[in-house]
Coordinates of C-alpha atoms and ligand atoms in Angstrom, one line a residue:
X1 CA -34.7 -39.0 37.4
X2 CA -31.6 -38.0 39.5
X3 CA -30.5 -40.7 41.4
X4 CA -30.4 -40.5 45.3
X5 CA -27.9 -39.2 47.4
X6 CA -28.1 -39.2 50.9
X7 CA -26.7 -36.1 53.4
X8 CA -25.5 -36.8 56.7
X9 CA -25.4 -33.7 59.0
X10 CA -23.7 -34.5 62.3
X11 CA -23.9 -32.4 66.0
X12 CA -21.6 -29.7 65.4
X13 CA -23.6 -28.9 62.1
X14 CA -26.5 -29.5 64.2
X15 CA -25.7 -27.2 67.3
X16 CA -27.8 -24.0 66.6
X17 CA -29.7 -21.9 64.7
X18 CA -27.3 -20.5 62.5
X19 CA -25.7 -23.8 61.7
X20 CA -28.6 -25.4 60.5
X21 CA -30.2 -23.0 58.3
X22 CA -26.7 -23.5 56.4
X23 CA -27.1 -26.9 56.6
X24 CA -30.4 -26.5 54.8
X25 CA -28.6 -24.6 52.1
X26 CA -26.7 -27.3 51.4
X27 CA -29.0 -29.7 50.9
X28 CA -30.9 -27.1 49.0
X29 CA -28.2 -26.6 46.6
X30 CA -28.0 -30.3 45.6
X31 CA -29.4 -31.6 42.3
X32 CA -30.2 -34.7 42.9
X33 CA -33.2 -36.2 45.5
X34 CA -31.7 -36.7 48.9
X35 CA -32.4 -38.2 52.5
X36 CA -31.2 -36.0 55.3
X37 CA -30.1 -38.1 58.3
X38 CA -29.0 -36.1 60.8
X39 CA -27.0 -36.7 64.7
X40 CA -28.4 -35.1 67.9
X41 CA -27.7 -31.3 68.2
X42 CA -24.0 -30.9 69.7
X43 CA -23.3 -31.9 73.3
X44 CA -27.1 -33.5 73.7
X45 CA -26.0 -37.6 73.7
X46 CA -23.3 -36.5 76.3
X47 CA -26.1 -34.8 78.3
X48 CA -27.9 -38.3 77.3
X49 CA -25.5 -40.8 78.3
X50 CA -24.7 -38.4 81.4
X51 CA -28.7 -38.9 82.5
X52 CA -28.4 -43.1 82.0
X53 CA -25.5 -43.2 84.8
X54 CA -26.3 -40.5 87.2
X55 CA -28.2 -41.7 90.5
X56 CA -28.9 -38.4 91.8
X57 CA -32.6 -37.0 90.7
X58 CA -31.0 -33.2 90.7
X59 CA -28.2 -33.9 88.7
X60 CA -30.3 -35.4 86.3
X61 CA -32.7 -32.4 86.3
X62 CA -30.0 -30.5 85.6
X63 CA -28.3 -32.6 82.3
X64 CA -32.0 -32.4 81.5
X65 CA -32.8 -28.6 81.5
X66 CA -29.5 -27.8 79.8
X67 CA -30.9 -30.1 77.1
X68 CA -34.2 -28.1 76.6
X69 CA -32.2 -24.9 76.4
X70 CA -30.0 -26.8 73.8
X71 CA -33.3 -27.4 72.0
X72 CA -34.6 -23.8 72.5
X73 CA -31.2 -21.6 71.1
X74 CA -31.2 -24.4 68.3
X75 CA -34.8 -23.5 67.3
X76 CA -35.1 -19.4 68.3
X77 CA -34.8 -18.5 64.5
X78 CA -38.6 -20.2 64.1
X79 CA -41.5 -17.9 64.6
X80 CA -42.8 -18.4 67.7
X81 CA -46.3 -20.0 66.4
X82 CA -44.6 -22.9 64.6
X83 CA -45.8 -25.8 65.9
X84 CA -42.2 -27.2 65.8
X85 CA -42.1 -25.8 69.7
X86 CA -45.1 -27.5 70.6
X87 CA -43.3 -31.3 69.5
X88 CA -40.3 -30.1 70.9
X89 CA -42.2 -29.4 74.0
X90 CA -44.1 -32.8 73.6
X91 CA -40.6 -35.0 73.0
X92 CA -39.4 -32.7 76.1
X93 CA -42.2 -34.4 78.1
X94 CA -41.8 -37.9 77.0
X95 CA -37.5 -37.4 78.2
X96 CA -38.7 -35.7 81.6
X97 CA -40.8 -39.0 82.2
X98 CA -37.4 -41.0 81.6
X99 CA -35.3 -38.7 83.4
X100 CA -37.8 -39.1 86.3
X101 CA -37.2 -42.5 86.6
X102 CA -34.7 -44.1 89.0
X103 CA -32.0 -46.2 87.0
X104 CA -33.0 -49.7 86.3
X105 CA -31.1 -52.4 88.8
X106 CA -31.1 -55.3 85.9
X107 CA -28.3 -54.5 83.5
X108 CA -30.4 -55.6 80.4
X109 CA -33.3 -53.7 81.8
X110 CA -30.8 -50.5 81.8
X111 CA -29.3 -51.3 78.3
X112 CA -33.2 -50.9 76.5
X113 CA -34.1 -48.1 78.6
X114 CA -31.0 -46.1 77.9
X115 CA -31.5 -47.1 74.3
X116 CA -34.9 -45.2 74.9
X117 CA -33.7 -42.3 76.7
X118 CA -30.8 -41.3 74.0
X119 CA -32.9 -41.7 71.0
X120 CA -34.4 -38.6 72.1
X121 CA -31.7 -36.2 70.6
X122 CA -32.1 -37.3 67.4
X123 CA -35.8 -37.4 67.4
X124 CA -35.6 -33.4 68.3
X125 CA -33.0 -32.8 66.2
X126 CA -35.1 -34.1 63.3
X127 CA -37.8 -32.4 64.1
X128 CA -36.1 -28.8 64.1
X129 CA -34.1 -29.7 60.6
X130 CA -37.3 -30.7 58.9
X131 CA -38.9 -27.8 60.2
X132 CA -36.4 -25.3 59.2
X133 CA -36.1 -27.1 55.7
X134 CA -40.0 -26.0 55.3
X135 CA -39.4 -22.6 55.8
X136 CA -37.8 -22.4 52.2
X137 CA -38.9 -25.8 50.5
X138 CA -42.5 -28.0 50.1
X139 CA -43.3 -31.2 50.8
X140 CA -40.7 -31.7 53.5
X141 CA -41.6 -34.9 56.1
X142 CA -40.1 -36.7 58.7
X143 CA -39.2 -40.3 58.6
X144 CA -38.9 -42.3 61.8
X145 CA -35.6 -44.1 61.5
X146 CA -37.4 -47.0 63.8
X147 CA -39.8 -47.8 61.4
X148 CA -36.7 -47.8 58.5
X149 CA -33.3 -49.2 60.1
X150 CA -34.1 -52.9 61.4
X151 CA -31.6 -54.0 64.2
X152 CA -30.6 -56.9 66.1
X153 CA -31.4 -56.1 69.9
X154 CA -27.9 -55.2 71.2
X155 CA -28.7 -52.4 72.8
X156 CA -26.0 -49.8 73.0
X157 CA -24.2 -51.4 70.1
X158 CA -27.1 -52.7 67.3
X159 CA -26.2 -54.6 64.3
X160 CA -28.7 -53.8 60.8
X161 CA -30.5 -56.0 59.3
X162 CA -29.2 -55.0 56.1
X163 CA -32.3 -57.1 53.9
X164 CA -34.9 -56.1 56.2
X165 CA -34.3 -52.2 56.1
X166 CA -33.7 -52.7 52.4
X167 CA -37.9 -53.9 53.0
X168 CA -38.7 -51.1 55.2
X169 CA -37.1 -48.3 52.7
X170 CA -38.7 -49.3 49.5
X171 CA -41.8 -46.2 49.9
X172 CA -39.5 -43.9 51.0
X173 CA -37.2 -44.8 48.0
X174 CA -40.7 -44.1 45.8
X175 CA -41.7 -41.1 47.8
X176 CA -37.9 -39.6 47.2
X177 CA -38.2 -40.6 44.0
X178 CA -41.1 -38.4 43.3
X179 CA -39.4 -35.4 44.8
X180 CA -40.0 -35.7 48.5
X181 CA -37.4 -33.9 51.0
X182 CA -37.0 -36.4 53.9
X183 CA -35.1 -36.6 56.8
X184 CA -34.7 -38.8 58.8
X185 CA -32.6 -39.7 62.1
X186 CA -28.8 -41.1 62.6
X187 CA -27.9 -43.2 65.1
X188 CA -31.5 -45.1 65.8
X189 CA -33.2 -47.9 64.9
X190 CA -35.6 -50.4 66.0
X191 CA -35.6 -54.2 66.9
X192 CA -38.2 -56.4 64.9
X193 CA -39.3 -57.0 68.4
X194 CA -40.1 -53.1 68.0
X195 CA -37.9 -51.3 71.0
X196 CA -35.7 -48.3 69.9
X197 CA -31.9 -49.4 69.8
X198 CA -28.7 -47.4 69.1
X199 CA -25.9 -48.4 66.9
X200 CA -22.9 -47.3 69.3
X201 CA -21.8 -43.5 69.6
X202 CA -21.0 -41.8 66.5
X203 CA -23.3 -44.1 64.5
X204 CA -25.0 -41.3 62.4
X205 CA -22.4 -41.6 60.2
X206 CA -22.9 -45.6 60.3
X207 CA -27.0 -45.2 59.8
X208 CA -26.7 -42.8 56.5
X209 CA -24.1 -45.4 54.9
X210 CA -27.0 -48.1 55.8
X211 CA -29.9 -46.2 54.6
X212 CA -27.4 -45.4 51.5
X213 CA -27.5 -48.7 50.8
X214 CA -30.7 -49.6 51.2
X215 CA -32.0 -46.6 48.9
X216 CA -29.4 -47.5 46.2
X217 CA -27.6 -43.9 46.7
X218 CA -25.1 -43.2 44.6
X219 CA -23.5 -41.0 47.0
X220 CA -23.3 -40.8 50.8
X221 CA -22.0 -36.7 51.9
X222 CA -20.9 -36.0 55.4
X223 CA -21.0 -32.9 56.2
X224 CA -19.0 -31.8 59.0
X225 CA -17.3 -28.9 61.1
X226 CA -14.6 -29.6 58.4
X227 CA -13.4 -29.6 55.2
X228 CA -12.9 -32.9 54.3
X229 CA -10.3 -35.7 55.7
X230 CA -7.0 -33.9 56.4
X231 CA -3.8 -35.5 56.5
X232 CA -4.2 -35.5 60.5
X233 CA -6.8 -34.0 63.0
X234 CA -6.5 -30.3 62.3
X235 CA -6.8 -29.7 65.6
X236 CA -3.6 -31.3 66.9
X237 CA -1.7 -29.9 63.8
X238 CA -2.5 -26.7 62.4
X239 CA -0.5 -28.1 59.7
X240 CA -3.0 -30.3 58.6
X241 CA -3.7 -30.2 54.5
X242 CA -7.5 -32.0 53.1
X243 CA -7.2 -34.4 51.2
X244 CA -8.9 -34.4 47.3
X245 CA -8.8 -38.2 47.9
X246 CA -8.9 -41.4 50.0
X247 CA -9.1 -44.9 49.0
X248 CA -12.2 -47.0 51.5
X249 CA -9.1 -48.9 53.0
X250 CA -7.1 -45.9 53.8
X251 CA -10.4 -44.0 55.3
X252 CA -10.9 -47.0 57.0
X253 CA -7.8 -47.1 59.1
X254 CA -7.9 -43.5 59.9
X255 CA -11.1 -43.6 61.2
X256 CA -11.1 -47.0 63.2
X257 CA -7.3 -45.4 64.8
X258 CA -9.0 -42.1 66.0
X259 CA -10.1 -39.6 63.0
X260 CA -13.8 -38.8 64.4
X261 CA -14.6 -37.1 61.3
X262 CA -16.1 -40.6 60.3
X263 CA -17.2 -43.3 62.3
X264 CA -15.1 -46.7 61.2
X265 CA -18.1 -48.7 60.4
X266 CA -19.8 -46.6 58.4
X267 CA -17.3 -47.3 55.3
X268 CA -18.4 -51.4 54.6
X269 CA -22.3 -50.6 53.6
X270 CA -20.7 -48.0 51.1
X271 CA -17.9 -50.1 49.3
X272 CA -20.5 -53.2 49.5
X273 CA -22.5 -51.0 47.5
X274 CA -20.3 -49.4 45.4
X275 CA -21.5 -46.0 46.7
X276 CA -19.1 -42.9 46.8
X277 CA -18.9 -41.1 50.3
X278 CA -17.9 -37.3 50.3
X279 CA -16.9 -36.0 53.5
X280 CA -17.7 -31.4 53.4
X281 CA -17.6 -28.7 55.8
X282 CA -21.0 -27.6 56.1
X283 CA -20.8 -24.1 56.8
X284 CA -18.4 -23.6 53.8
X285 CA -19.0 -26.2 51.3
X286 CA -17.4 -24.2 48.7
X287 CA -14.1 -25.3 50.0
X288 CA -14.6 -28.6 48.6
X289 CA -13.8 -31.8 50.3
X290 CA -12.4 -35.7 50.0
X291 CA -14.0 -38.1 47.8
X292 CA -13.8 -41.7 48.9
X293 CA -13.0 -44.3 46.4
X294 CA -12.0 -47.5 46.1
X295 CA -9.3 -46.4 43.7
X296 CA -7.8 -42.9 44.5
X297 CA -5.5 -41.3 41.7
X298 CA -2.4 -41.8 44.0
X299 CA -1.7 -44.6 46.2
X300 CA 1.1 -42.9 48.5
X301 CA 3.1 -45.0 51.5
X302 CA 2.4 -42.2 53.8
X303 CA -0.8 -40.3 53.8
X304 CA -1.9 -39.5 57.3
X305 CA -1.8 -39.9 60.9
X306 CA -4.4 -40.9 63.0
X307 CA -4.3 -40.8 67.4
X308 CA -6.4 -42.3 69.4
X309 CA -5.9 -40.9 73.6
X310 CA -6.9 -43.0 76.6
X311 CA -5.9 -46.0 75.8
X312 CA -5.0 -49.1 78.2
X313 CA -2.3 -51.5 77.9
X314 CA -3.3 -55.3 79.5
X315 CA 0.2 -57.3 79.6
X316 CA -0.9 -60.6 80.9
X317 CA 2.0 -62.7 81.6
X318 CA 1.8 -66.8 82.2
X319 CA 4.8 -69.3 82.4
X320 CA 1.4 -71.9 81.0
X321 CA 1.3 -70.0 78.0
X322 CA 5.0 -71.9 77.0
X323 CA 4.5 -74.2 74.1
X324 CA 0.7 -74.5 75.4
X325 CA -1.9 -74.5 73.0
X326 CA -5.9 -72.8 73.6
X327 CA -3.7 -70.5 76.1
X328 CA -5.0 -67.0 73.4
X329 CA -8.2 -68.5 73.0
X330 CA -8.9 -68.9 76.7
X331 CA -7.8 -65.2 76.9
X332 CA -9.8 -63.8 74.4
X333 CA -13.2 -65.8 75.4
X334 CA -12.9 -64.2 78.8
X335 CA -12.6 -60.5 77.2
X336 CA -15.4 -61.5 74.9
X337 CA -18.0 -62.5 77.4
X338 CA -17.5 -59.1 79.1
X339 CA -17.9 -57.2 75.9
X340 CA -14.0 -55.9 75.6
X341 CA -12.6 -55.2 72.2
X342 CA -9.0 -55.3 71.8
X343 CA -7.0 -53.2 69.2
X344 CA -3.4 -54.4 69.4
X345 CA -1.9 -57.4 70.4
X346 CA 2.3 -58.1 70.5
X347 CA 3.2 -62.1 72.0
X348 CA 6.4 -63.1 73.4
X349 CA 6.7 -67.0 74.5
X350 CA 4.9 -65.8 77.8
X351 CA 3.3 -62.7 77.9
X352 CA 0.7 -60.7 75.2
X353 CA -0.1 -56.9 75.3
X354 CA -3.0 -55.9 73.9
X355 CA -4.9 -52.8 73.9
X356 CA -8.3 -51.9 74.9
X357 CA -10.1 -48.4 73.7
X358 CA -11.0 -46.8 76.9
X359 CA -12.0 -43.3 75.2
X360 CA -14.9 -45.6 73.1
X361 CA -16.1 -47.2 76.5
X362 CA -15.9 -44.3 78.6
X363 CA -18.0 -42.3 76.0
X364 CA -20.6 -44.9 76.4
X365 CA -20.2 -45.0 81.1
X366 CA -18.9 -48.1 80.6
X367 CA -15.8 -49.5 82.3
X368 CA -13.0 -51.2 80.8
X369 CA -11.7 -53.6 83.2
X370 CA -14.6 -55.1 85.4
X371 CA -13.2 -56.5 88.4
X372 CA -14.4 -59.5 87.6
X373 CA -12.8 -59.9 84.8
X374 CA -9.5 -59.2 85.9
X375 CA -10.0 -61.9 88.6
X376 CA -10.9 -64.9 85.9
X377 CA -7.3 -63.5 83.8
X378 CA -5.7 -63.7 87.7
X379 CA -6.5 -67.3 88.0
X380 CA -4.6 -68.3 85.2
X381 CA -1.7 -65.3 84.8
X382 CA -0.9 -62.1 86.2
X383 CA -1.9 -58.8 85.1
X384 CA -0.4 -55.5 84.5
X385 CA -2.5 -52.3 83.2
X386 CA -1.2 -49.1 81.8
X387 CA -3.1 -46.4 81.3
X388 CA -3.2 -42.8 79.8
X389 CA -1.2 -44.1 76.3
X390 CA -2.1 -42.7 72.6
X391 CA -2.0 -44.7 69.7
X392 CA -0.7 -43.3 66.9
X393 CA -1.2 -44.8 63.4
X394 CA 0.6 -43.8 60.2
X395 CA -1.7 -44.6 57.3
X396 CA -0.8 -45.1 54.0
X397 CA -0.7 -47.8 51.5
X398 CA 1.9 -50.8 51.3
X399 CA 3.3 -50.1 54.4
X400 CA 6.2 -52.4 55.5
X401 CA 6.0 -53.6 52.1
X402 CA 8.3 -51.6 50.0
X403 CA 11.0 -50.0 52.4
X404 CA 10.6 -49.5 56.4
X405 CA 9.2 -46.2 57.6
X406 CA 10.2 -48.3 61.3
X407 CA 13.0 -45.4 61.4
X408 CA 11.4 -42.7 60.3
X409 CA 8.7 -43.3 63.5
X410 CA 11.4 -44.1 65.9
X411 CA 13.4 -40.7 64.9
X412 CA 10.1 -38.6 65.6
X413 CA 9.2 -40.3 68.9
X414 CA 12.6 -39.9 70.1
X415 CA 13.5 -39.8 73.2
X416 CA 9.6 -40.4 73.8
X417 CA 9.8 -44.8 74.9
X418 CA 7.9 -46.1 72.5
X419 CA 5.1 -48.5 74.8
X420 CA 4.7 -50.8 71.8
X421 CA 4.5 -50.9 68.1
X422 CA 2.8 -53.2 65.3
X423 CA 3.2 -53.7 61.9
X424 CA 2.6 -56.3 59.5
X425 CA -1.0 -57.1 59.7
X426 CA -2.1 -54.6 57.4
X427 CA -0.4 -52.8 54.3
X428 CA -2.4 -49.7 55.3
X429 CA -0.7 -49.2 58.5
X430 CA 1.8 -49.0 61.5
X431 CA 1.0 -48.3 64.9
X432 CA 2.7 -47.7 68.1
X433 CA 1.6 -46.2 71.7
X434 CA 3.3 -43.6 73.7
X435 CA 2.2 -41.6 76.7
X436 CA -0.7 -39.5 75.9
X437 CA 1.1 -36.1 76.6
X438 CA 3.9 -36.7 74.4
X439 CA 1.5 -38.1 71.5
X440 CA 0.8 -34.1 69.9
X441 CA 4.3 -33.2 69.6
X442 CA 5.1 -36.8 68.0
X443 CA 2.2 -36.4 65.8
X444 CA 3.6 -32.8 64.8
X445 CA 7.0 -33.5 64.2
X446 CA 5.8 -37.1 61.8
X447 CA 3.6 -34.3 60.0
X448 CA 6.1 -32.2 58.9
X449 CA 7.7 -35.2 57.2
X450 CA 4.8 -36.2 55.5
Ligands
LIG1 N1 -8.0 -36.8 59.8 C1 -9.0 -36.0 60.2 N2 -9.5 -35.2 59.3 C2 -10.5 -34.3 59.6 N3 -11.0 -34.2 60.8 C3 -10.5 -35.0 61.8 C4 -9.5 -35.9 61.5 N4 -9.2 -36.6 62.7 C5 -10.0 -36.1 63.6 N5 -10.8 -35.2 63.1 C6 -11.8 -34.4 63.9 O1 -13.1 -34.8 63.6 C7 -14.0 -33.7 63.8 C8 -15.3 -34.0 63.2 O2 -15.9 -35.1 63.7 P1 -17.2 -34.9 64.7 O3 -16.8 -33.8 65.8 O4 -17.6 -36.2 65.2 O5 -18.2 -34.2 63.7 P2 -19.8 -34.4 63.5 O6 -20.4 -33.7 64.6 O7 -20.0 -33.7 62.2 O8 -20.1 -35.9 63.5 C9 -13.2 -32.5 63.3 O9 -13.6 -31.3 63.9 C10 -11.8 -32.9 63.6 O10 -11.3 -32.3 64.7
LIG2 N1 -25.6 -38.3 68.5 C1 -24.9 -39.6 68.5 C2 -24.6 -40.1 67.1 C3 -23.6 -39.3 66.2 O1 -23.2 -39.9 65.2 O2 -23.3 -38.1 66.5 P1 -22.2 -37.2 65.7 O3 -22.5 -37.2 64.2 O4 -22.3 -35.8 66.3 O5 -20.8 -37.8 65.9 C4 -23.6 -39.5 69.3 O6 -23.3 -38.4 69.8 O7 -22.9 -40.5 69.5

């Protein structure tokens, strides 16, 4: 017996007809027994998310109707009796009954529910893959995520219960064991108290790694709208090479700084496991892709740029922060309790900068800087925001350890001011923030170095 793989397909593979019967290939063209865990079908979590905010009942019948004609391209390859269109039509109900409703007033009320609502692009999604999986394979079922990936109950953002999915997975590791084609859904899970959670946009990517895990895989493939991890986002710099290999660390930088191709927690369930990740294009998988390793063939000092847009700078400046101690924890309790994850931080005796990710908030409706917060911060210093700045990160490996690529940044950013920089925390990287319309042209002209 084969051991398991597991195949993650995400939206843009998902986001019509044509793409997944390639995706199907794929997975058809693999040896070994493998779970399919795929994302909604491209552009239907936006729609999703869009539906959770809006107060107006005909905007949300409209988000809602471009959804079932999302749903309908993606499945107008099937013959018109499969019964694939009557679930679709019965999961269509079940959203029109939640679109119907009026947004909760109680924030954790809203949290669950929209939980609820945006599981629903996965749950078509692996309805139409399964189904057009049967059209040229047996035994093809669908597995509920919910009933497999145990979560904590923060909604919007769930944490895994890594030991009890490992419980939950043991049939479906028999049942793939014995030649089953499954697949399954990214992104959702369940609480033990049984209400459907998310684990944070872009999670597919983080469920497969999980399931991985718990189905002792010995290998996690994303496949993707492109050919592996490149140097930098191909499209900022059509200059952009794939690379044959990445070490966990390196992949793990370049995602968490901006490379969507994977999503930055989706790495630590795979090198806990010792389980390789391969990240394909999956409309041409003949072009190969990167491996993920924890010990690539070459361990250069530069290996690619990452850029992360929209990102605000919170200078908070207090004379009480001289020679004061608790002053950084005070700070960082008060961004804690309102759910804000900082990025960057530079001190000097009386100010810190830090950096908040609004792209990662806005994605998910929510804002960055609640007024509220900002007034606790004002009682004890004053505030300054900055908005519209890209980080840029150069990845590599023993950075600022052996020689200073400090010059080497400054020259390509230059005359661009350079908002702030940081280095020294990790080997695997330096970081700096510009304004967001200068950030291509830096990231271009640091390419052509690399
Ligand atoms: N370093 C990088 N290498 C490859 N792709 C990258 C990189 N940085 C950003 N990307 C972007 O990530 C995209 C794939 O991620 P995403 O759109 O989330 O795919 P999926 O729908 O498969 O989850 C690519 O189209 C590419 O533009
Ligand atoms: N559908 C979810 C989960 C996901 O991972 O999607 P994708 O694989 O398309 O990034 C989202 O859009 O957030």
């Amino acid at each position: 017996m084969l051991p398991i793989h597991v195949a993650k397909f995400g939206g843009t593979s998902m986001a019509d007809a044509e793409s997944i019967q390639a995706c199907v290939e794929v997975v058809e063209r693999q040896n070994n027994p493998s779970l399919v865990v795929v994302s909604a079908c491209a552009g239907v979590t936006n729609r999703l998310v869009a539906i959770s905010y809006s107060h107006t009942q005909t905007e949300r019948q409209r988000l809602f109707d471009e959804i079932v004609d999302i749903h309908c391209q993606a499945a107008s390859a099937l013959p018109k009796e499969n019964a694939v269109h009557h679930h679709l039509a019965q999961l269509h109900q079940l959203l029109h009954m939640l679109v119907q409703q009026a947004p909760d007033t109680l924030e954790s009320h809203q949290r669950q529910k929209r939980d609820e609502l945006l599981s629903f692009g996965e749950r078509c999604s692996s309805r139409l893959f399964a189904t057009y999986w049967s059209q040229t394979a047996a035994d093809v079922e669908v597995a509920d995520a919910r009933s497999l990936l145990v979560t904590n109950s923060h909604f919007g953002n769930a944490s895994p219960d890594i030991g009890k999915t490992r419980e939950h997975c043991a049939d479906l590791r028999e049942q793939l064991s014995q030649g089953a084609r499954v697949v399954t859904q990214g992104f959702i899970g369940s609480s033990e108290e049984g209400n459907t959670t998310t684990l944070g946009r872009g999670g597919s990517d983080y469920s497969a790694a999980i399931l991985a895990s718990a189905l002792d895989a010995e290998q996690l493939n994303i496949w993707t709208d492109v050919a592996g991890i490149y140097t930098t986002d191909p499209r900022i710099c059509s200059e952009a090479r794939p690379l044959e290999q990445i070490s966990f660390a390196e992949a793990a930088e370049l995602a968490t700084f901006g490379a969507k191709v994977l999503h930055p927690k989706s790495l630590k369930p795979a090198i806990e496991s010792g389980i390789k990740v391969f990240v394909g294009h999956s409309r041409y998988p003949e072009k190969g892709g990167t491996l993920i390793l924890p010990e690539p063939d070459e361990r250069p000092s530069i290996r690619a740029l990452a850029r992360r847009k929209n990102q605000t700078l919170l200078t908070v400046n207090s004379v009480d922060m001289l020679h004061a101690t608790g002053f950084l924890a005070r700070l960082f309790d008060i961004l804690a309790r309102y759910d804000i994850s900082v990025d960057l931080v530079t001190t000097s005796e009386v100010s810190i900068a830090l950096t908040l990710d609004e792209e990662g908030s806005q994605a998910n409706g929510l804002s960055m800087l609640p007024e509220a917060m900002l007034d606790e911060l004002r009682e004890f210093a004053t505030v300054t925001i900055e908005q519209g700045l890209s980080l840029i990160a150069v990845i590599g490996n023993d950075i600022g350890h052996f020689g200073d690529i400090s010059p080497w940044v400054l020259e390509a950013a230059s005359p661009v001011p350079i908002r702030l920089i940081c280095q020294g925390a990790s080997r695997h990287n330096l970081c700096f923030l510009v304004a967001d319309e200068k950030a291509e042209n830096i990231i271009k002209k640091l390419h052509a170095k690399l």
